[in-house]
Short mmCIF file of C-alpha atoms and ligand atoms in Angstrom, two decimals:
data_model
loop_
_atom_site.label_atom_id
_atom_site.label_comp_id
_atom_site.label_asym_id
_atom_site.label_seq_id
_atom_site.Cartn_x
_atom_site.Cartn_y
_atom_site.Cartn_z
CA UNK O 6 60.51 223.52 106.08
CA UNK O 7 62.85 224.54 109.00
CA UNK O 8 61.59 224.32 112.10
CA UNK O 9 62.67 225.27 116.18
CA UNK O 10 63.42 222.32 117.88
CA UNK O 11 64.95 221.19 121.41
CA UNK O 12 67.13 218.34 120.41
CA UNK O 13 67.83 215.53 122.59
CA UNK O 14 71.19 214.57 121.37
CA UNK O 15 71.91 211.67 123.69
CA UNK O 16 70.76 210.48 127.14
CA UNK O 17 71.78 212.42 130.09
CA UNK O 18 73.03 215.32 127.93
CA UNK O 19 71.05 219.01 127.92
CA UNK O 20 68.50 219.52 125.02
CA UNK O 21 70.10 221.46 121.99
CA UNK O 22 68.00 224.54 120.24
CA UNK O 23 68.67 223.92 116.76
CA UNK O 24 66.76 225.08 113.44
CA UNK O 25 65.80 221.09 112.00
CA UNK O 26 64.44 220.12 108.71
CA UNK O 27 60.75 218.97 108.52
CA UNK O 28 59.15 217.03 106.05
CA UNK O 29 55.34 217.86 105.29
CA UNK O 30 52.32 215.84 106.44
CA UNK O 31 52.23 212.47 103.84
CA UNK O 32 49.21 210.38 103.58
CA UNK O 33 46.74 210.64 107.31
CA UNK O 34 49.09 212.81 108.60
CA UNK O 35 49.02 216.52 109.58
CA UNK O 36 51.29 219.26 110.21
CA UNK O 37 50.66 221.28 113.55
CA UNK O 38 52.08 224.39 114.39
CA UNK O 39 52.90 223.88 118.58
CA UNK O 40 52.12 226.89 120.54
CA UNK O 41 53.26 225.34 124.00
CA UNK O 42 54.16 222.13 125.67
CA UNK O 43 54.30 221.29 129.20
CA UNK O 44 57.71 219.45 130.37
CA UNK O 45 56.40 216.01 132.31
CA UNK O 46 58.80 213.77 134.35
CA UNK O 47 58.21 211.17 131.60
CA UNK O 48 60.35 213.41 129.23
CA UNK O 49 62.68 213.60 132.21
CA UNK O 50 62.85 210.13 132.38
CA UNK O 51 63.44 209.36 128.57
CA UNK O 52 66.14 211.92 129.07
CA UNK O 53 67.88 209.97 131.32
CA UNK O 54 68.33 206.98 129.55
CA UNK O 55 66.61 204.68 131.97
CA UNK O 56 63.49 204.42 128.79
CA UNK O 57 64.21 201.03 127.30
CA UNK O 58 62.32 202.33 124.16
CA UNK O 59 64.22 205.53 124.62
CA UNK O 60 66.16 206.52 121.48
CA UNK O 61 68.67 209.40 120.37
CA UNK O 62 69.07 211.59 118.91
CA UNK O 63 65.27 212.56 119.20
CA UNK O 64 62.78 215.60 119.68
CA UNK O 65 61.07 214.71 123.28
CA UNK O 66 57.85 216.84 124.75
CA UNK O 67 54.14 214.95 124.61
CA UNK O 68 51.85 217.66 126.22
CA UNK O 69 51.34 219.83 123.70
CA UNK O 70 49.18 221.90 122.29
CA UNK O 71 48.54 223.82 118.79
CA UNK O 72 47.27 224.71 115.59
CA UNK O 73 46.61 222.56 112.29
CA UNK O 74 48.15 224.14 109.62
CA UNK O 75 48.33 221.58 106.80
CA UNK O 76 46.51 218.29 106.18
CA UNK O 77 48.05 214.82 104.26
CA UNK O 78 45.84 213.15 101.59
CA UNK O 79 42.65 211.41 102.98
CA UNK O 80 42.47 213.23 106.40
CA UNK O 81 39.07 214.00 106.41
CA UNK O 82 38.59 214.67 110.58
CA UNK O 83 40.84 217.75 110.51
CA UNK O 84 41.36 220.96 108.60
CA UNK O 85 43.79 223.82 108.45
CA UNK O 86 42.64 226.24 111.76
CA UNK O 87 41.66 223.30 114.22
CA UNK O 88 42.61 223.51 117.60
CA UNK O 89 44.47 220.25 118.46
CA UNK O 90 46.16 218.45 121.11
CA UNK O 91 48.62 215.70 120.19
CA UNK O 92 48.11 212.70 121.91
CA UNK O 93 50.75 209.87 122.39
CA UNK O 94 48.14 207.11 122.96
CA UNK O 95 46.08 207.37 119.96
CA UNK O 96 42.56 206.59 119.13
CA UNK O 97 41.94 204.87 115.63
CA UNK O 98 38.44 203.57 116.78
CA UNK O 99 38.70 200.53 114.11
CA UNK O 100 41.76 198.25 116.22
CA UNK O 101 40.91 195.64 118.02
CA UNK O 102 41.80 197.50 121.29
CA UNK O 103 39.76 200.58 120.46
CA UNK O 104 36.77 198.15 119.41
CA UNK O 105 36.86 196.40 122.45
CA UNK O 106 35.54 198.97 124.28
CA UNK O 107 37.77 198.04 127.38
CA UNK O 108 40.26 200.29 127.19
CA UNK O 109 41.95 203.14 125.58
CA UNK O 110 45.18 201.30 124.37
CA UNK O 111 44.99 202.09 120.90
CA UNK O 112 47.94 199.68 119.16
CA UNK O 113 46.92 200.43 115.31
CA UNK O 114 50.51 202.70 115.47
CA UNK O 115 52.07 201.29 118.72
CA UNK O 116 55.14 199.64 117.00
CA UNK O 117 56.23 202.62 114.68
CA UNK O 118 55.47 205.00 117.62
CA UNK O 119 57.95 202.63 119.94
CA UNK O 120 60.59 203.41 117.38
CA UNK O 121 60.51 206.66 117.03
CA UNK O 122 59.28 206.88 113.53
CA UNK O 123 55.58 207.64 111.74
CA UNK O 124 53.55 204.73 110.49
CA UNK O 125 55.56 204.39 107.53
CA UNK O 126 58.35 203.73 109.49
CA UNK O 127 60.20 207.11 108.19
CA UNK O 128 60.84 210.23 110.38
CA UNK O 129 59.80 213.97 109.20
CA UNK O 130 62.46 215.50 111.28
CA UNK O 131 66.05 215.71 110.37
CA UNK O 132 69.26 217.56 111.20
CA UNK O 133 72.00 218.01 108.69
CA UNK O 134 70.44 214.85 106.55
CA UNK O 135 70.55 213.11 110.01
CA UNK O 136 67.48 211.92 110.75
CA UNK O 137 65.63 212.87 114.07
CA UNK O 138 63.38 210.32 115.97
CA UNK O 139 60.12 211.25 116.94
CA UNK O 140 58.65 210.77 120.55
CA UNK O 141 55.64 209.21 121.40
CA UNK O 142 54.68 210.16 118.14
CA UNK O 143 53.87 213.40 119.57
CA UNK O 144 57.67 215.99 119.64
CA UNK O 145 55.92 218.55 121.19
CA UNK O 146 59.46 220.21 121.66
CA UNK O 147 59.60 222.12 118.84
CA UNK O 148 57.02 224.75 117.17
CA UNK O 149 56.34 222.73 113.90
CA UNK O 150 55.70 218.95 114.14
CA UNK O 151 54.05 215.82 112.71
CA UNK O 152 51.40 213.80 113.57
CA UNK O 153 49.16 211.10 112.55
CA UNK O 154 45.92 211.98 112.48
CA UNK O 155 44.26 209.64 115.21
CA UNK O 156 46.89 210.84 117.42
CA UNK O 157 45.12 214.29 117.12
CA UNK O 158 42.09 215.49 119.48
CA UNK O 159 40.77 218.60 117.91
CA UNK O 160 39.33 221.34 120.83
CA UNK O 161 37.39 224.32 121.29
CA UNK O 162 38.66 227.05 119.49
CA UNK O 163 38.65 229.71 122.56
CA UNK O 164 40.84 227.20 124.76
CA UNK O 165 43.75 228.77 125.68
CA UNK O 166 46.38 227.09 124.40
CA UNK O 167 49.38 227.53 126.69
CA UNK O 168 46.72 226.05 129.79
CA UNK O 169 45.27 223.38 127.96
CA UNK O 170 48.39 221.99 126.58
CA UNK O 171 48.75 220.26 130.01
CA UNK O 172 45.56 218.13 129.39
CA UNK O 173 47.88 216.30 126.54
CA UNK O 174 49.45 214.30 129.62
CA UNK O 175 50.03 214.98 133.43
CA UNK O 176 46.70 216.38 134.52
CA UNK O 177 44.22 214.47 132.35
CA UNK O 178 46.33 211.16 133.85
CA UNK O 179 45.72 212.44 137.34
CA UNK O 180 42.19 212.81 136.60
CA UNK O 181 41.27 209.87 134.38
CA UNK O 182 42.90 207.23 136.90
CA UNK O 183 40.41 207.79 139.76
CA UNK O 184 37.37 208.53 137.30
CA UNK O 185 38.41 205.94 134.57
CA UNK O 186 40.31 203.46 136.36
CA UNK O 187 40.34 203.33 140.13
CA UNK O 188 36.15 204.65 139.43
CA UNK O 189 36.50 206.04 142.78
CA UNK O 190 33.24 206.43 144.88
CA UNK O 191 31.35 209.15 146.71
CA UNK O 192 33.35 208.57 150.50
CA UNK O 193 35.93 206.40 150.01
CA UNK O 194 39.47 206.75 151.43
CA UNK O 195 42.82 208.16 149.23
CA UNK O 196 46.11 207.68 149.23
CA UNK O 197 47.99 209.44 146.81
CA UNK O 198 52.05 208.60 146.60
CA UNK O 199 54.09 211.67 144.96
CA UNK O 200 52.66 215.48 144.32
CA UNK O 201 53.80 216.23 140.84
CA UNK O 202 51.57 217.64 138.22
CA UNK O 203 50.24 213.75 137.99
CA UNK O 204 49.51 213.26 141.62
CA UNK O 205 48.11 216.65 142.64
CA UNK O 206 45.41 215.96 139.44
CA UNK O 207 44.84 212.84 140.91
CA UNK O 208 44.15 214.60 143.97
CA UNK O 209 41.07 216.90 142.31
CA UNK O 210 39.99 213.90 140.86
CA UNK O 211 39.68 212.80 144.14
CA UNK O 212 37.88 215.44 144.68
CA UNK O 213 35.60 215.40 142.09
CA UNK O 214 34.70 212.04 142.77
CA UNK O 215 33.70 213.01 146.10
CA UNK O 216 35.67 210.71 147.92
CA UNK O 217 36.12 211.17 152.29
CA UNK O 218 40.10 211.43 152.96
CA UNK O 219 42.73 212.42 150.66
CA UNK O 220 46.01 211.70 151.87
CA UNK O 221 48.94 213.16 149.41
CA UNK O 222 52.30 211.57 150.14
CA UNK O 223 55.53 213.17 149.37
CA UNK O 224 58.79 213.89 150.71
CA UNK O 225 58.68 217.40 149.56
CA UNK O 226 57.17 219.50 152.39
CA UNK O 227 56.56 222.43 149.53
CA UNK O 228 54.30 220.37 147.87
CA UNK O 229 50.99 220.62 150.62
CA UNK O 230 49.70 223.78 150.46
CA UNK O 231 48.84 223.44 147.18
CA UNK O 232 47.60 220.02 147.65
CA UNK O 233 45.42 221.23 150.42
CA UNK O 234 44.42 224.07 147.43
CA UNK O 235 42.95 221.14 145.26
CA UNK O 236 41.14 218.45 147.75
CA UNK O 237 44.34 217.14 149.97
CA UNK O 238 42.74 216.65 153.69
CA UNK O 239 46.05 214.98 155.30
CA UNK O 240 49.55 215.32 154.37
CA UNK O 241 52.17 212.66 154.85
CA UNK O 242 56.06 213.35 154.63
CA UNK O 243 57.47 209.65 155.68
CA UNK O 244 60.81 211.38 156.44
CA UNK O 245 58.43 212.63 159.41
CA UNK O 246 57.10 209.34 160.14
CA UNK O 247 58.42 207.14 162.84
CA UNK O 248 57.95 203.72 162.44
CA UNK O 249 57.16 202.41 158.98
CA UNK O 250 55.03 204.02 156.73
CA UNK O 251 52.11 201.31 155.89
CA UNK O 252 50.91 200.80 159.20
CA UNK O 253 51.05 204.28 159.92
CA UNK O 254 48.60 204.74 156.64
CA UNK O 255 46.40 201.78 157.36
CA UNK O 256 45.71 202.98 160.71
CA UNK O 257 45.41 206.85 159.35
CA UNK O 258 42.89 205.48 156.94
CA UNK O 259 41.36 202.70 159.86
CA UNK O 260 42.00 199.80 157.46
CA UNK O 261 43.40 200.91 154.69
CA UNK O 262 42.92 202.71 151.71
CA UNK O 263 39.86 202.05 149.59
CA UNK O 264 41.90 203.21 146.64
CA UNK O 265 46.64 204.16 146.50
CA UNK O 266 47.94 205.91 143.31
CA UNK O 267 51.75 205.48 142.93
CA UNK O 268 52.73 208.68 141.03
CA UNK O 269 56.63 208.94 141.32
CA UNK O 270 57.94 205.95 139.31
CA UNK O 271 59.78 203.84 142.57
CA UNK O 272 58.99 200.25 142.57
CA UNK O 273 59.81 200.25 146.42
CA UNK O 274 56.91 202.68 146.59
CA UNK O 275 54.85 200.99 144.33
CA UNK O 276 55.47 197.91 147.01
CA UNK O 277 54.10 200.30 149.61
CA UNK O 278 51.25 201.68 147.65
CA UNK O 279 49.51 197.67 147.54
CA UNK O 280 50.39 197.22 151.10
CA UNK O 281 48.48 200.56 152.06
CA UNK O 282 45.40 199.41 150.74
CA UNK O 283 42.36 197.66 152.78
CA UNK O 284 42.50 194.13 153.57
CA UNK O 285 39.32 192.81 150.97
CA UNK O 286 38.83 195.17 148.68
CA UNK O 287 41.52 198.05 148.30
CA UNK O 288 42.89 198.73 144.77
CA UNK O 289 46.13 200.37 144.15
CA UNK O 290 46.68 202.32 140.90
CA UNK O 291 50.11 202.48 139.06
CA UNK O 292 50.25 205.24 137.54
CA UNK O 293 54.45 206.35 137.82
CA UNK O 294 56.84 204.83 134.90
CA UNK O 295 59.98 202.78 136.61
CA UNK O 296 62.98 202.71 134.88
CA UNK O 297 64.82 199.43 132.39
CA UNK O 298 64.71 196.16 134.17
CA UNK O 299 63.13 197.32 137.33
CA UNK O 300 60.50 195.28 138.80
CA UNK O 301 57.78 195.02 141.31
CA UNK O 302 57.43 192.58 144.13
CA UNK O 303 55.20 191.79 147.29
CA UNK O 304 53.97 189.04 148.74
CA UNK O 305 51.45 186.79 147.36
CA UNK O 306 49.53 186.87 150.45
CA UNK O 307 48.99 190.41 149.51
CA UNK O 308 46.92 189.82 146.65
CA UNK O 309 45.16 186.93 148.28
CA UNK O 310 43.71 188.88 151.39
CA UNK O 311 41.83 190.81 148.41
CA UNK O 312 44.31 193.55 147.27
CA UNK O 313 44.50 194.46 143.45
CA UNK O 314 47.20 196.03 141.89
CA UNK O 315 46.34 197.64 138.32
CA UNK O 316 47.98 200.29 136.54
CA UNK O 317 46.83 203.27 133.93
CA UNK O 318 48.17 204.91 130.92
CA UNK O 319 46.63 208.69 129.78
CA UNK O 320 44.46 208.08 132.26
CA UNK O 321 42.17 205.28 130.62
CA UNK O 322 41.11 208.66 128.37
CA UNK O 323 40.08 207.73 124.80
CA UNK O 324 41.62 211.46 123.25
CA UNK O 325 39.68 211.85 120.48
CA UNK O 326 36.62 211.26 122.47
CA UNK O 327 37.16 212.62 126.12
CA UNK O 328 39.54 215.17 125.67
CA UNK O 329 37.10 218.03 124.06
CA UNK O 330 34.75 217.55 127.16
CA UNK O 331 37.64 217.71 129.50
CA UNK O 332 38.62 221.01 127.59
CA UNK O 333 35.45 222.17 128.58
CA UNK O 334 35.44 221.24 131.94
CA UNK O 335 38.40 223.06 132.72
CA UNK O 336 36.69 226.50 130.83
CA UNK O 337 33.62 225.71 132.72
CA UNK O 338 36.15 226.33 135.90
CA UNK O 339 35.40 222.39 137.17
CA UNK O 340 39.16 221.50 137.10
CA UNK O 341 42.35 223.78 138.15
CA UNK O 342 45.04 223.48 135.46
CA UNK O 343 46.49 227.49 136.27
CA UNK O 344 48.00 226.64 139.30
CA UNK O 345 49.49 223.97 138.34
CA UNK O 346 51.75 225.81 135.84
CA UNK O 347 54.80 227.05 137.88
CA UNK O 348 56.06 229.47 135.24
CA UNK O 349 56.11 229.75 131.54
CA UNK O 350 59.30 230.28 129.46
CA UNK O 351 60.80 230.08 125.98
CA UNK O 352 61.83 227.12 124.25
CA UNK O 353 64.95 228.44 124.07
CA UNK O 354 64.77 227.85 128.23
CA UNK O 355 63.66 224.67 128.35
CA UNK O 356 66.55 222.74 130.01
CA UNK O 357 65.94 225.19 133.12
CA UNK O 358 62.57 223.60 133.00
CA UNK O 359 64.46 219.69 133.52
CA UNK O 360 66.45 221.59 136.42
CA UNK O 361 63.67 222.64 138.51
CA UNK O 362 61.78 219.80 137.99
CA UNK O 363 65.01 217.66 139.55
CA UNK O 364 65.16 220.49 141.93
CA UNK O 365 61.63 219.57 143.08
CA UNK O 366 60.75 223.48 142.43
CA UNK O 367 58.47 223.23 139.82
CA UNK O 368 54.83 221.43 139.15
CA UNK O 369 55.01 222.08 135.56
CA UNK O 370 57.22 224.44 133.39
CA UNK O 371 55.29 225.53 129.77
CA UNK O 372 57.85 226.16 127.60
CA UNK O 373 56.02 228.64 124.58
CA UNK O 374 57.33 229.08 120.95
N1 NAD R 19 50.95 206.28 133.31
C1 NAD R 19 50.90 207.42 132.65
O1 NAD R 19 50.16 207.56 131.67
C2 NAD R 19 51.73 208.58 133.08
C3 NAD R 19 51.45 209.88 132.64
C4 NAD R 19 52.23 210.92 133.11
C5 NAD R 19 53.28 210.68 133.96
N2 NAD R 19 53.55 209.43 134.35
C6 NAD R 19 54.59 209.14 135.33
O2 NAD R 19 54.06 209.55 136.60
C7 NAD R 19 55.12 209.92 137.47
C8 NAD R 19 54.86 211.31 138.01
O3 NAD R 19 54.98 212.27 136.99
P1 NAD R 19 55.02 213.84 137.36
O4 NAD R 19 55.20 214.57 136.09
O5 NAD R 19 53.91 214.20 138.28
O6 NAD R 19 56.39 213.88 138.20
P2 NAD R 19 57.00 214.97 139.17
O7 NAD R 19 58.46 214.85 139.12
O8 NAD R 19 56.38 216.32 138.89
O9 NAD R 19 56.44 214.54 140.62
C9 NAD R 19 56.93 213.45 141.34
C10 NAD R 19 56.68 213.71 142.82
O10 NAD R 19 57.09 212.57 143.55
C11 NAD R 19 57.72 212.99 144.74
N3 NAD R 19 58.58 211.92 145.23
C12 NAD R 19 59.77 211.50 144.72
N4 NAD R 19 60.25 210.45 145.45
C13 NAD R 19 59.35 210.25 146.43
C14 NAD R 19 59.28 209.30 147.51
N5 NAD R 19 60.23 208.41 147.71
N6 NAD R 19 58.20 209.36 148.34
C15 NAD R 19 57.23 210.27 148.14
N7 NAD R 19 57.25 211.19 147.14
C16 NAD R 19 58.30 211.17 146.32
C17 NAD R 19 58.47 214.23 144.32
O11 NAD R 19 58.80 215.04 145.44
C18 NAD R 19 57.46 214.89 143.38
O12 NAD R 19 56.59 215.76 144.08
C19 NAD R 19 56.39 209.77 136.65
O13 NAD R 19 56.92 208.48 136.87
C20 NAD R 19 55.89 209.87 135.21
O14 NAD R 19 56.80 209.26 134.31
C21 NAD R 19 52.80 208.37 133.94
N1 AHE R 20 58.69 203.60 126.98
C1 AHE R 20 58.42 203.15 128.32
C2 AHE R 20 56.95 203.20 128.61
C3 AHE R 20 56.60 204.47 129.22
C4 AHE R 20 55.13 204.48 129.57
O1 AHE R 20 54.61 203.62 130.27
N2 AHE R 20 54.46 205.49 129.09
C5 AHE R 20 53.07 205.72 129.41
C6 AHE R 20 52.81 207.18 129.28
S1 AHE R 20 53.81 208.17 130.33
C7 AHE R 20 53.32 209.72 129.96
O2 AHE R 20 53.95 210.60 130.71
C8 AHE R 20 52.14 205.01 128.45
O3 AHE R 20 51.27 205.59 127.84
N3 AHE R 20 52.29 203.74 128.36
C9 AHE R 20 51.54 202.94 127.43
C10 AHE R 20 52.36 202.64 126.21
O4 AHE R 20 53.53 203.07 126.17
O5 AHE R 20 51.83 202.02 125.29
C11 AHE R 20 58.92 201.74 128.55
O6 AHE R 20 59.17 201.06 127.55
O7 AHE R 20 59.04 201.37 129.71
ZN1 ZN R 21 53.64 212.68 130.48
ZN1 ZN R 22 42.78 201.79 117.80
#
């Protein structure tokens, strides 16, 4: 079938709108018609060719949402009509990571996934008899894709799609690293590193979890009031601080934070983030992706006065599992995913949606089909 798709052509280049040929769901695979997708800094990041698994040309976008229009021989946990987010980690429930019942890490497609191809190792999409790599084994960039079905959470049917689409990545990460991960506790102390769509869901996590000071860093001064909106009780611009910034937060915090979240992606931050955190027992979460090659670094002594570093993907969410009941919490009105949508706007669009995001003048664009 044809299909409307933002092509990524090569890194660093604007996504293309082209009409691309799609190949119908094969064996455990459906077809799902995409009603919206969120744009997340991780496509941003893909886009600029600092992803060492990133790969061209390819249809980006991995916080979807949609509708299941057609089912592959022996899916038997879907059917045409379901409600479904996409998920890029999956949740196959028979691998040895999803049996282990310590984390959400799914590898029964990891490999395929990491090159851009389904299970089979062949790609539905293609342009002109070129073929098209997928992404994250999600493509959530164009209104028809594929996708295996454990990479599939089926919803409530009344969930509004163009909201809810943002629970396929950036605000079900915020939440699930302090409730999943970090398992922060009733009163203890925040720091929270970078207020994008990530780091302010973090934040109502926070929140949630009842803990006594949130502190949202971020060089953008726009980004507080609404961090204030969602649980933020200090705000921290280090271009305002004098002096460095770690023993300004350690003494803000009177020893430290109990739990840091890096969400921007800057190993020098990420450094800072560790050092942050209480002498004994303080745990900082990495949650930002860092580009090819970069690494992080600190000093041993760090780790031996009783600091842990430890880092989260999706949020430690199992999809197929959590994500219904996370659906519901946000209809039940328990977590704010409306103002975290800056504006919605065609596909056709989309590459406006990259600019403000580099323009630090969006929390997240929906681009709709
Ligand atoms: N681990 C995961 O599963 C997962 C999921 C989603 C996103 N991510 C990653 O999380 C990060 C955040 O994603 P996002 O969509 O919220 O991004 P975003 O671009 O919306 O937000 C990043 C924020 O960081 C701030 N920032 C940039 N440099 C800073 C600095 N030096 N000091 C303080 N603040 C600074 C920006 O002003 C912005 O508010 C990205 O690296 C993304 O790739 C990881
Ligand atoms: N391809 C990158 C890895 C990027 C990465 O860490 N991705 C996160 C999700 S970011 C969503 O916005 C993730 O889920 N990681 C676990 C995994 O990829 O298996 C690289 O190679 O550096
Ligand atoms: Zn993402
Ligand atoms: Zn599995």
């Amino acid at each position: 079938m044809k299909v409307k798709a933002a092509v990524a052509h090569s890194a660093k280049q604007p996504l293309s709108i082209e009409i691309v040929d799609l190949e119908g769901p094969k064996e455990g695979e459906v077809l799902v018609e995409i009603k919206a997708s969120g744009v997340c800094h991780t496509d941003a990041y893909t886009l600029s060719g600092a992803d060492p698994e990133g790969l061209f040309p390819a249809i980006l976008g991995h916080e979807g949402a949609g509708i299941v229009v057609e089912v592959g021989s022996g899916v038997k946990s879907l059917q045409k009509g379901d409600r479904v987010i996409p998920l890029y980690v999956p949740e196959c429930r028979n691998c040895k990571f999803c049996l282990s019942g310590k984390t959400n890490l799914c590898q029964a497609i990891r490999e395929t996934q990491g090159k851009g191809v389904m299970p089979d190792g062949s790609s539905r999409f293609s342009l002109n008899g070129k073929m098209l790599h997928h992404y994250m084994g999600t493509s959530t960039f164009a209104n028809y894709t594929v996708v295996p079905e454990i990479a599939l959470a089926k919803i409530r049917e009344d969930a509004p799609l163009e909201k809810v689409c943002l629970l396929g990545c950036g605000i079900t990460t915020g939440i699930g690293a302090v409730i999943n991960t970090a398992k922060v506790q009733v009163g203890d102390n925040v720091v929270v590193f970078g207020l994008g769509g990530v780091g302010l869901s973090v934040i109502q996590g926070a929140k949630l979890a009842g803990a006594n000071m949130i502190i949202g860093v971020d060089i953008n001064p726009n980004k507080k009031a609404l961090g204030e909106k969602l649980g933020m009780t200090h705000f921290v611009n280090p271009k305002e601080v004098e002096g460095d910034l770690v023993p300004y937060l350690v003494n803000l915090t009177n020893g430290g934070a109990d739990f840091s979240f890096e969400c921007i992606g800057n190993v020098k931050i990420m450094r800072q983030a560790l050092e942050c955190c209480h002498k004994g027992w303080g745990t900082c979460v990495i949650v930002g992706v860092a580009g090819a090659g970069e690494e992080i670094s600190t000093r041993p002594f760090q780790l031996v006065t009783g600091r842990t570093w430890k880092g989260t993907a999706f949020g430690g969410t199992k999809g197929r599992t959590h994500l219904p009941k996370i659906v519901d919490w946000y209809m039940e009105g328990k977590i704010n995913i409306d103002d975290l949508i800056t504006e919605f706007m065609p596909i056709e669009d989309i590459n406006r949606a990259f600019d403000l995001m580099h323009a630090g003048k969006s929390i997240r664009s929906v681009v709709t089909f």
